[in-house]
Coordinates of C-alpha atoms and ligand atoms in Angstrom, one line a residue:
M1 CA 138.8 160.5 -33.2
D2 CA 140.3 163.3 -35.3
D3 CA 137.6 166.0 -35.4
T4 CA 138.8 167.3 -38.7
A5 CA 137.4 164.2 -40.4
A6 CA 134.2 164.1 -38.3
W7 CA 131.1 163.1 -40.1
W8 CA 129.2 166.3 -39.3
R9 CA 131.7 168.4 -41.1
S10 CA 130.5 167.3 -44.5
A11 CA 127.2 165.5 -44.0
V12 CA 124.0 165.8 -45.9
I13 CA 121.4 165.7 -43.2
Y14 CA 117.7 165.2 -43.9
Q15 CA 115.1 166.6 -41.5
I16 CA 112.2 164.4 -40.7
Y17 CA 109.1 166.1 -39.2
P18 CA 107.6 162.9 -37.8
R19 CA 104.0 163.9 -37.8
S20 CA 104.1 164.7 -41.5
F21 CA 106.5 162.1 -43.0
A22 CA 104.5 158.9 -43.2
D23 CA 101.6 157.5 -41.2
G24 CA 101.9 153.8 -40.5
N25 CA 98.8 153.2 -38.4
G26 CA 96.2 155.2 -40.3
D27 CA 95.4 157.8 -37.7
G28 CA 96.4 160.7 -40.1
L29 CA 99.5 161.5 -38.1
G30 CA 103.0 160.4 -39.2
D31 CA 104.7 157.9 -36.9
L32 CA 107.8 155.8 -36.5
R33 CA 106.2 152.8 -38.3
G34 CA 105.8 155.1 -41.3
V35 CA 109.4 156.3 -41.1
R36 CA 110.7 152.7 -40.9
A37 CA 108.6 151.8 -43.9
H38 CA 110.3 154.5 -45.9
L39 CA 113.9 154.2 -44.9
D40 CA 114.5 153.1 -48.5
H41 CA 113.6 156.7 -49.6
L42 CA 116.4 158.1 -47.4
A43 CA 118.8 155.5 -48.7
A44 CA 117.9 156.2 -52.3
L45 CA 118.4 159.9 -51.6
G46 CA 121.8 159.1 -50.3
V47 CA 121.7 161.2 -47.1
D48 CA 124.3 160.7 -44.4
A49 CA 122.0 161.5 -41.4
V50 CA 118.5 162.2 -40.3
W51 CA 117.4 164.8 -37.8
F52 CA 114.1 164.0 -36.1
N53 CA 112.0 166.8 -34.8
P54 CA 110.8 165.9 -31.2
W55 CA 109.3 162.4 -30.9
Y56 CA 108.9 162.5 -27.1
A57 CA 105.8 162.2 -25.0
S58 CA 104.0 165.5 -25.4
P59 CA 100.5 166.9 -25.3
Q60 CA 101.5 168.4 -28.7
A61 CA 100.6 172.0 -27.9
D62 CA 103.6 173.0 -30.1
A63 CA 103.9 169.9 -32.2
G64 CA 106.1 168.1 -29.7
Y65 CA 108.2 171.1 -28.6
D66 CA 106.3 170.8 -25.3
V67 CA 107.9 167.7 -23.9
S68 CA 106.3 165.9 -20.9
D69 CA 108.8 163.0 -20.8
Y70 CA 112.2 163.3 -22.5
R71 CA 112.8 159.6 -22.2
A72 CA 109.6 158.3 -23.7
I73 CA 108.2 158.3 -27.3
D74 CA 104.8 159.9 -27.7
P75 CA 102.2 157.1 -28.3
V76 CA 101.0 158.9 -31.4
F77 CA 104.5 158.2 -32.9
G78 CA 105.1 154.8 -31.4
S79 CA 107.2 153.3 -28.6
L80 CA 110.8 153.6 -27.2
E81 CA 111.4 150.1 -28.5
E82 CA 110.4 151.2 -32.0
A83 CA 112.7 154.2 -31.8
E84 CA 115.6 151.9 -30.8
E85 CA 114.8 149.6 -33.7
L86 CA 114.6 152.5 -36.1
I87 CA 118.0 153.8 -34.9
Q88 CA 119.5 150.4 -35.6
E89 CA 117.8 150.0 -39.0
A90 CA 119.1 153.4 -40.1
H91 CA 122.5 152.6 -38.9
A92 CA 122.4 149.4 -40.9
L93 CA 121.8 151.6 -43.9
G94 CA 124.7 153.8 -43.0
I95 CA 122.4 156.6 -41.9
K96 CA 123.1 158.5 -38.7
I97 CA 120.4 159.7 -36.3
I98 CA 120.1 163.1 -34.7
T99 CA 117.5 163.6 -32.0
D100 CA 116.0 167.0 -31.0
V101 CA 116.6 168.1 -27.4
V102 CA 114.4 170.8 -26.0
P103 CA 116.1 172.3 -23.0
N104 CA 114.6 175.9 -22.7
H105 CA 111.1 174.7 -21.7
C106 CA 109.1 171.6 -21.1
S107 CA 105.4 170.9 -21.2
D108 CA 103.0 172.2 -18.6
Q109 CA 102.0 168.6 -18.2
H110 CA 105.6 167.6 -17.3
P111 CA 105.6 166.0 -13.8
W112 CA 108.0 168.8 -12.6
F113 CA 105.6 171.5 -13.6
Q114 CA 102.6 169.7 -12.2
E115 CA 104.5 169.3 -8.9
A116 CA 105.4 172.9 -8.9
L117 CA 101.7 173.9 -9.3
R118 CA 100.7 171.5 -6.5
T119 CA 103.4 172.5 -4.0
G120 CA 102.8 176.2 -4.2
P121 CA 104.9 179.4 -3.8
G122 CA 108.4 179.1 -2.5
S123 CA 108.7 175.3 -3.0
A124 CA 111.8 173.7 -4.4
A125 CA 109.6 172.4 -7.3
R126 CA 108.8 176.0 -8.3
D127 CA 112.4 176.9 -8.4
L128 CA 112.8 174.6 -11.4
F129 CA 110.8 177.2 -13.4
W130 CA 110.2 181.0 -13.3
F131 CA 107.3 181.5 -10.9
R132 CA 106.8 185.1 -9.6
P133 CA 104.0 187.0 -7.9
G134 CA 102.2 189.4 -10.1
R135 CA 102.3 193.2 -9.9
G136 CA 99.4 195.4 -9.0
A137 CA 97.3 195.4 -5.8
D138 CA 96.1 191.8 -6.2
G139 CA 99.0 190.5 -8.3
E140 CA 96.7 190.8 -11.3
L141 CA 99.5 192.2 -13.6
P142 CA 102.3 189.9 -15.0
P143 CA 105.6 190.3 -13.2
N144 CA 107.0 192.2 -16.2
E145 CA 106.1 193.1 -19.8
W146 CA 108.1 190.4 -21.6
Q147 CA 106.4 189.2 -24.7
S148 CA 106.1 185.6 -25.9
I149 CA 108.0 184.8 -29.2
F150 CA 104.7 183.3 -30.4
G151 CA 102.8 186.6 -29.5
G152 CA 101.0 187.8 -26.4
P153 CA 102.4 188.0 -22.9
A154 CA 105.3 185.7 -21.8
W155 CA 103.5 185.1 -18.5
T156 CA 100.5 183.1 -17.4
R157 CA 98.9 183.2 -14.0
T158 CA 98.4 180.0 -12.1
K159 CA 95.8 179.1 -9.5
N160 CA 96.9 178.2 -6.0
P161 CA 96.1 174.6 -4.8
D162 CA 93.0 176.1 -3.0
G163 CA 91.7 177.6 -6.3
T164 CA 92.6 181.3 -5.6
P165 CA 94.6 183.2 -8.2
G166 CA 98.3 182.5 -7.6
E167 CA 101.7 183.3 -9.0
W168 CA 102.6 183.7 -12.6
Y169 CA 105.1 181.7 -14.6
L170 CA 107.3 182.6 -17.5
H171 CA 107.0 181.0 -21.0
L172 CA 108.9 182.5 -23.9
F173 CA 106.8 180.4 -26.2
A174 CA 103.2 179.1 -25.7
A175 CA 101.6 179.0 -22.2
E176 CA 101.9 175.2 -22.4
Q177 CA 105.7 175.6 -22.5
P178 CA 107.0 176.8 -19.1
D179 CA 110.6 178.0 -19.2
L180 CA 113.0 176.0 -17.1
N181 CA 115.3 177.7 -14.6
W182 CA 118.8 176.9 -15.8
D183 CA 120.3 178.5 -12.6
N184 CA 119.0 175.4 -10.8
P185 CA 121.5 172.5 -10.8
K186 CA 118.8 170.0 -11.0
V187 CA 117.8 171.2 -14.4
R188 CA 121.3 170.9 -15.6
E189 CA 121.7 167.4 -14.2
E190 CA 118.5 166.3 -15.8
F191 CA 119.4 167.4 -19.3
E192 CA 122.9 165.9 -19.0
D193 CA 121.2 162.6 -18.2
V194 CA 118.8 163.0 -21.1
L195 CA 121.7 163.5 -23.4
R196 CA 123.3 160.3 -22.2
F197 CA 120.0 158.5 -22.5
W198 CA 119.8 159.2 -26.2
F199 CA 123.5 158.8 -26.9
D200 CA 123.4 155.4 -25.1
R201 CA 120.6 154.4 -27.5
G202 CA 122.7 155.2 -30.5
A203 CA 121.8 158.8 -31.3
D204 CA 124.8 160.2 -33.3
G205 CA 124.0 163.8 -32.4
V206 CA 121.5 166.2 -31.0
R207 CA 119.9 169.3 -32.4
I208 CA 119.5 171.8 -29.5
D209 CA 116.2 173.7 -29.6
S210 CA 116.3 177.5 -28.8
A211 CA 119.9 177.0 -27.8
A212 CA 120.6 180.7 -27.0
L213 CA 117.6 181.3 -24.7
L214 CA 118.3 179.1 -21.7
L215 CA 119.7 181.6 -19.2
K216 CA 117.7 184.6 -18.0
D217 CA 118.5 187.8 -16.2
R218 CA 117.4 186.9 -12.6
T219 CA 116.1 190.3 -12.0
L220 CA 113.6 189.9 -14.8
A221 CA 113.9 193.6 -15.5
D222 CA 111.7 195.1 -18.1
F223 CA 113.3 196.4 -21.3
D224 CA 112.6 198.2 -24.5
Q225 CA 111.9 195.4 -27.1
A226 CA 112.8 197.8 -29.9
D227 CA 116.2 198.5 -28.4
P228 CA 117.1 195.7 -26.1
P229 CA 120.0 196.1 -23.6
N230 CA 123.3 194.3 -23.9
P231 CA 123.3 191.7 -22.4
H232 CA 119.8 190.9 -23.4
P233 CA 117.6 189.7 -20.5
F234 CA 117.0 186.2 -22.1
E235 CA 118.8 186.0 -25.4
D236 CA 122.4 184.9 -25.8
R237 CA 123.6 185.5 -22.3
D238 CA 127.2 184.6 -21.7
E239 CA 126.4 182.1 -18.9
V240 CA 124.7 179.8 -21.5
H241 CA 128.1 178.8 -22.8
D242 CA 128.9 177.0 -19.5
V243 CA 126.0 174.6 -20.3
Y244 CA 127.4 173.7 -23.6
R245 CA 130.9 173.2 -22.3
V246 CA 129.6 170.5 -20.1
W247 CA 127.5 169.0 -22.9
R248 CA 130.6 168.9 -25.0
E249 CA 132.4 166.8 -22.4
I250 CA 129.5 164.4 -22.5
A251 CA 129.5 164.1 -26.3
D252 CA 133.3 163.7 -26.3
S253 CA 133.1 160.9 -23.7
Y254 CA 131.7 158.6 -26.3
P255 CA 134.4 156.8 -28.4
D256 CA 132.7 157.7 -31.7
K257 CA 132.0 161.3 -30.7
R258 CA 128.5 162.6 -30.9
A259 CA 127.6 165.9 -32.6
L260 CA 126.0 168.9 -30.9
I261 CA 124.1 171.1 -33.3
G262 CA 122.7 174.4 -32.2
E263 CA 119.5 176.2 -33.2
V264 CA 121.0 179.6 -32.7
W265 CA 119.1 182.6 -34.3
L266 CA 121.4 185.5 -33.7
P267 CA 122.0 188.6 -35.8
D268 CA 125.6 189.1 -34.6
A269 CA 127.8 186.7 -36.6
D270 CA 130.6 186.7 -33.9
R271 CA 128.2 186.0 -31.1
F272 CA 126.7 183.2 -33.2
A273 CA 130.2 181.7 -33.9
A274 CA 131.0 181.7 -30.1
Y275 CA 128.6 178.8 -29.7
M276 CA 131.0 176.7 -31.9
R277 CA 134.2 177.3 -30.0
P278 CA 136.2 174.1 -29.8
D279 CA 134.9 173.1 -26.4
E280 CA 131.2 173.9 -27.2
L281 CA 128.8 172.9 -30.0
H282 CA 130.1 171.3 -33.2
T283 CA 127.9 173.1 -35.7
A284 CA 124.8 175.4 -35.8
F285 CA 122.2 176.2 -38.4
N286 CA 123.1 179.0 -40.8
F287 CA 120.0 181.1 -40.7
A288 CA 121.7 184.1 -42.2
F289 CA 122.1 182.1 -45.4
L290 CA 118.5 180.8 -45.1
G291 CA 117.2 184.3 -45.0
C292 CA 119.3 185.7 -47.8
A293 CA 117.7 186.9 -50.9
W294 CA 118.3 185.1 -54.2
Q295 CA 120.7 187.7 -55.4
A296 CA 124.4 187.1 -56.3
D297 CA 126.0 189.9 -54.3
A298 CA 124.0 189.2 -51.2
L299 CA 124.7 185.5 -51.4
R300 CA 128.4 186.0 -51.9
T301 CA 128.5 188.3 -48.9
V302 CA 126.7 185.9 -46.6
I303 CA 128.8 183.0 -47.8
D304 CA 132.0 184.9 -47.2
E305 CA 130.8 186.0 -43.7
T306 CA 129.8 182.5 -42.9
L307 CA 133.2 181.1 -43.7
A308 CA 135.0 184.0 -42.0
V309 CA 133.2 183.6 -38.7
H310 CA 133.5 179.8 -38.7
A311 CA 137.2 179.7 -39.5
P312 CA 138.6 181.1 -36.2
V313 CA 136.5 178.6 -34.1
G314 CA 137.4 175.7 -36.5
A315 CA 133.7 174.8 -37.0
P316 CA 132.2 173.6 -40.3
A317 CA 129.6 175.9 -42.0
T318 CA 126.1 174.6 -42.6
W319 CA 123.8 175.4 -45.5
V320 CA 120.1 175.3 -45.0
L321 CA 117.2 176.7 -46.9
S322 CA 114.1 175.2 -45.3
N323 CA 112.9 173.8 -42.1
H324 CA 109.6 173.3 -40.1
D325 CA 109.6 176.9 -39.0
V326 CA 109.9 178.8 -42.3
P327 CA 108.0 179.1 -45.5
R328 CA 109.3 176.5 -48.1
H329 CA 112.0 177.9 -50.3
V330 CA 110.3 177.0 -53.6
T331 CA 107.7 179.6 -52.5
R332 CA 110.2 182.1 -51.2
Y333 CA 112.3 182.0 -54.3
G334 CA 109.3 182.4 -56.6
R335 CA 108.4 185.8 -55.1
A336 CA 109.5 189.3 -56.1
D337 CA 111.2 189.7 -52.7
T338 CA 113.1 186.5 -52.0
S339 CA 114.5 187.5 -48.5
F340 CA 113.2 186.1 -45.3
T341 CA 113.3 186.9 -41.6
L342 CA 111.2 185.4 -38.8
D343 CA 109.1 188.5 -38.7
Y344 CA 108.8 188.8 -42.5
R345 CA 107.0 185.8 -43.9
Q346 CA 105.1 187.5 -46.7
L347 CA 102.6 184.7 -46.8
G348 CA 100.1 185.2 -49.7
A349 CA 102.5 187.2 -51.8
Y350 CA 102.4 186.3 -55.5
T351 CA 104.6 183.3 -56.2
D352 CA 105.8 182.1 -59.6
R353 CA 106.2 178.4 -59.0
E354 CA 108.3 177.6 -62.0
L355 CA 110.7 180.4 -61.1
G356 CA 110.9 179.1 -57.5
L357 CA 111.6 175.6 -58.7
R358 CA 114.3 176.6 -61.1
R359 CA 116.0 178.7 -58.4
S360 CA 115.6 175.9 -55.9
R361 CA 117.3 173.4 -58.2
A362 CA 120.2 175.8 -58.7
A363 CA 120.3 176.5 -55.0
L364 CA 120.7 172.7 -54.3
L365 CA 123.8 172.5 -56.4
L366 CA 125.1 175.7 -54.7
N367 CA 124.6 174.3 -51.2
L368 CA 126.0 170.9 -52.0
A369 CA 129.1 172.5 -53.5
L370 CA 129.8 174.9 -50.6
P371 CA 132.2 173.9 -47.8
G372 CA 130.5 172.2 -44.9
S373 CA 127.4 170.2 -44.2
V374 CA 123.9 170.6 -45.8
Y375 CA 120.5 170.3 -44.2
L376 CA 117.5 169.3 -46.3
Y377 CA 113.9 169.5 -45.0
Q378 CA 111.5 166.7 -45.9
G379 CA 109.6 167.4 -49.1
E380 CA 112.0 169.8 -50.6
E381 CA 113.3 166.9 -52.7
L382 CA 109.8 166.8 -54.2
G383 CA 109.7 170.5 -54.9
L384 CA 106.9 171.0 -52.4
E385 CA 105.7 174.6 -51.9
E386 CA 104.3 176.4 -48.9
V387 CA 100.6 175.5 -48.6
E388 CA 99.1 179.0 -48.0
D389 CA 95.4 178.2 -48.1
I390 CA 94.9 176.0 -45.1
P391 CA 91.5 176.8 -43.6
D392 CA 91.8 178.6 -40.3
E393 CA 89.8 176.0 -38.5
L394 CA 92.4 173.4 -39.5
R395 CA 95.4 175.3 -38.4
Q396 CA 97.3 174.0 -35.4
D397 CA 100.3 176.2 -34.9
P398 CA 100.1 178.1 -31.6
M399 CA 101.7 181.0 -33.4
F400 CA 98.5 181.4 -35.4
F401 CA 96.3 181.3 -32.2
R402 CA 98.5 183.5 -30.1
T403 CA 98.6 186.2 -32.7
H404 CA 94.9 185.9 -33.3
G405 CA 95.6 185.0 -36.9
A406 CA 97.8 188.0 -37.7
N407 CA 100.6 185.5 -38.3
P408 CA 99.3 182.4 -40.2
G409 CA 102.1 180.4 -38.5
R410 CA 104.1 177.5 -39.7
D411 CA 101.5 174.9 -40.7
G412 CA 102.0 175.6 -44.4
C413 CA 105.4 173.9 -44.4
R414 CA 104.2 171.0 -42.3
V415 CA 101.7 169.4 -44.6
P416 CA 102.0 165.6 -44.8
L417 CA 104.2 164.3 -47.6
P418 CA 102.8 162.9 -50.8
W419 CA 104.2 159.4 -51.5
S420 CA 102.1 157.9 -54.3
G421 CA 98.7 157.8 -56.0
S422 CA 96.6 160.5 -57.6
A423 CA 94.5 161.7 -54.7
A424 CA 94.9 162.5 -51.0
P425 CA 96.3 161.0 -48.8
F426 CA 98.8 160.3 -51.6
G427 CA 100.1 157.2 -49.8
F428 CA 100.9 159.2 -46.6
S429 CA 98.4 157.0 -44.7
P430 CA 97.6 153.3 -45.5
A431 CA 94.6 152.5 -47.7
D432 CA 92.5 151.4 -44.7
A433 CA 93.3 154.6 -42.7
T434 CA 90.6 155.7 -40.3
D435 CA 91.5 159.4 -40.4
S436 CA 92.6 162.0 -43.0
P437 CA 96.0 163.5 -42.8
W438 CA 96.2 166.0 -40.0
L439 CA 96.5 168.9 -42.5
P440 CA 94.9 168.7 -46.0
Q441 CA 97.2 168.0 -48.9
P442 CA 96.7 170.1 -52.1
A443 CA 95.2 168.1 -55.0
T444 CA 98.1 169.5 -57.2
W445 CA 100.5 167.3 -55.2
A446 CA 99.5 164.3 -57.4
D447 CA 102.4 165.2 -59.7
R448 CA 104.8 165.8 -56.7
T449 CA 104.7 162.3 -55.2
V450 CA 107.8 160.2 -54.7
E451 CA 106.2 157.7 -57.0
A452 CA 105.6 160.2 -59.8
L453 CA 109.1 161.7 -59.6
A454 CA 111.2 158.7 -58.9
G455 CA 111.5 157.4 -62.5
D456 CA 112.5 160.8 -64.0
P457 CA 116.2 161.7 -63.5
D458 CA 115.4 165.3 -64.4
S459 CA 112.6 165.7 -61.8
M460 CA 113.4 167.5 -58.6
L461 CA 113.8 164.1 -56.8
G462 CA 116.0 162.8 -59.6
L463 CA 118.2 165.9 -59.3
Y464 CA 118.5 165.5 -55.5
R465 CA 119.5 161.8 -55.9
R466 CA 122.0 162.5 -58.7
A467 CA 123.6 165.5 -57.0
I468 CA 123.9 163.8 -53.6
A469 CA 125.3 160.7 -55.1
L470 CA 127.8 162.7 -57.2
R471 CA 128.9 164.8 -54.2
R472 CA 129.9 161.6 -52.4
T473 CA 132.3 160.7 -55.3
L474 CA 133.8 164.2 -55.5
A475 CA 136.5 164.3 -52.8
V476 CA 136.8 168.1 -52.8
L477 CA 133.2 168.7 -51.9
G478 CA 132.0 168.8 -48.3
D479 CA 134.4 170.3 -45.8
G480 CA 137.5 172.1 -47.2
P481 CA 138.6 175.3 -48.9
M482 CA 137.0 177.2 -51.7
N483 CA 138.1 180.1 -53.9
W484 CA 136.0 182.5 -55.8
L485 CA 136.7 182.8 -59.5
A486 CA 136.3 185.8 -61.7
A487 CA 132.9 185.8 -63.2
P488 CA 130.5 188.2 -64.9
A489 CA 128.3 190.4 -62.7
G490 CA 125.5 188.4 -61.1
V491 CA 127.3 185.1 -61.5
L492 CA 128.7 183.1 -58.5
S493 CA 131.6 181.0 -59.6
F494 CA 133.9 179.2 -57.2
E495 CA 136.4 176.4 -57.1
R496 CA 136.8 173.6 -54.7
P497 CA 140.5 173.0 -55.0
G498 CA 142.3 169.7 -54.6
A499 CA 143.7 166.8 -56.6
E500 CA 140.5 166.8 -58.7
P501 CA 139.1 170.3 -58.4
V502 CA 135.5 171.1 -59.1
V503 CA 134.0 174.4 -60.1
C504 CA 130.4 175.4 -59.2
M505 CA 128.8 178.3 -61.2
V506 CA 125.4 179.7 -60.4
N507 CA 123.9 182.3 -62.8
L508 CA 121.8 184.9 -61.0
S509 CA 122.3 187.5 -63.8
E510 CA 119.9 188.7 -66.4
G511 CA 121.0 186.5 -69.3
P512 CA 122.9 183.3 -70.2
V513 CA 126.7 183.2 -69.5
A514 CA 129.5 181.1 -70.9
L515 CA 130.8 178.2 -68.8
A516 CA 134.2 178.5 -67.1
P517 CA 136.9 176.5 -68.8
H518 CA 136.4 172.9 -68.0
A519 CA 137.3 169.3 -68.8
E520 CA 133.8 167.9 -68.2
I521 CA 130.3 169.1 -67.3
L522 CA 129.4 167.0 -64.2
L523 CA 125.9 168.1 -63.5
T524 CA 123.5 171.0 -64.3
S525 CA 120.4 172.0 -62.4
G526 CA 118.6 172.5 -65.8
P527 CA 119.3 172.3 -69.5
L528 CA 122.0 174.5 -71.0
T529 CA 121.1 176.8 -73.9
A530 CA 121.5 175.6 -77.5
E531 CA 124.9 177.5 -77.5
G532 CA 126.0 175.5 -74.4
E533 CA 125.7 178.5 -72.1
L534 CA 124.4 178.5 -68.5
P535 CA 120.9 180.0 -68.4
V536 CA 119.6 182.4 -65.8
D537 CA 118.8 180.7 -62.4
T538 CA 120.8 177.6 -63.3
A539 CA 123.8 176.1 -61.7
V540 CA 126.5 173.7 -63.0
W541 CA 129.3 171.6 -61.5
L542 CA 132.4 171.4 -63.7
R543 CA 135.5 169.2 -63.6
I544 CA 138.3 171.4 -64.6
A545 CA 141.3 169.1 -64.9
Ligands
LIG1 C1 112.3 176.3 -32.3 C2 111.6 175.2 -33.0 O1 112.2 174.9 -34.2 C3 110.1 175.6 -33.1 O2 109.4 174.7 -34.0 C4 109.5 175.6 -31.7 O3 108.2 176.1 -31.8 C5 110.3 176.5 -30.8 N1 111.7 176.4 -30.9 C6 109.9 176.3 -29.4 O4 110.4 175.1 -28.9

């Protein structure tokens, strides 16, 4: 297959967070039955592919990112047979499937880790992880001072098989997520086989969790977290690229090639792009864009940088504004400070919802007009906001617990979707459900259900459907070149050149602006002014010839 025309270069990809999409069996948790009952929503939205957050067997200590069996579906979600049927049903609708592979760590309940605990220090089973004796007279101190990304120490002490205090093991995330030792060939072979397992079942691609963290400095040396050394002891080490070269060979061994999509959070744009060299991953999430403030110059800079770093490696850019780890962008864009970093969540800051919605609508047209592929997070098509008032006793994110509440965590963007009706569970669960949704849905979501929005072409859902459908018909959108056009300060204006060129304008200035010369207005994110000008925080697509 010719990679230049590959589906992932232009796709609109919808992210399903299985526990919050739709609950088919009434236990308050989303499941595969629920997804299968709502495939029509994805078809009506017009997306090309769906990425599923982990659906594997898991104790759910980190909502499925703690996997105990990479080849089984967790019973709370359904069965392997149902997953296979779901993949076929989606394919029949022309929708591709991306599964999530979690290679940096597994669950502490994974048979490998359980065996490692049983067999004790020095065993081959322990070498699949990072077990080390503690420091101090009795080994009572962790092997080093590394901190978990979720807060607290990155080490937990084990008990020996005879019950005495034993070695410690490394976990960059929660204690229930021991890090795997990627220097051990058995770990590599296992994940190569897991990839084939899902590709053989029809997965069209995989999203790779924490893709830059796999390899560690074997000396486990301490370092200054405020000023980490280069290379970093566990982030973005050069050796990690060998892993993805092998994965690429596996993906390429399928006649209809499968996509490798990296979750790579790195500040250095060139180091980020290195993951997408022609013999490595196909694409990676553009977190620089996600974190960018709603500000014309900043956006233009990040767009230019994105295109500039992708070009030499020949990879398509991706455009993403929300996912299951970050506050929803309707909320971010409604704040005085619209920027975001993983350490800067601003939860509880004042939000102007109408402003956030208006900007989110404009951002949709921006994203869908930029060169490359676009990721949508379930619920953004309904204009859902971050839920910031979840009672502490209902929170489930380990980030909340490990920071002792200092960081409220990510539950606020994981609240179950509202489908229909005027009261919770808003059709998320069936009428005879035995349990409430696993997180409470705000009463205000009565006017944000799929049912409430579907009939109105001007609703958020209506705009998503119209924009995605139109994008399919406009040959110049998706992958391909773009040129900036001259525009007033605070206005983004660019052309997608081709036989039938399209111009996208986004007004982030202080007042309405005139439209660029055009033959036809194709779509606007909101009404134009009475004079036919583009209002503030509004975007338009124009046919210019
Ligand atoms: C990144 C995932 O997106 C996040 O949800 C998860 O908690 C961590 N990786 C650990 O797997």
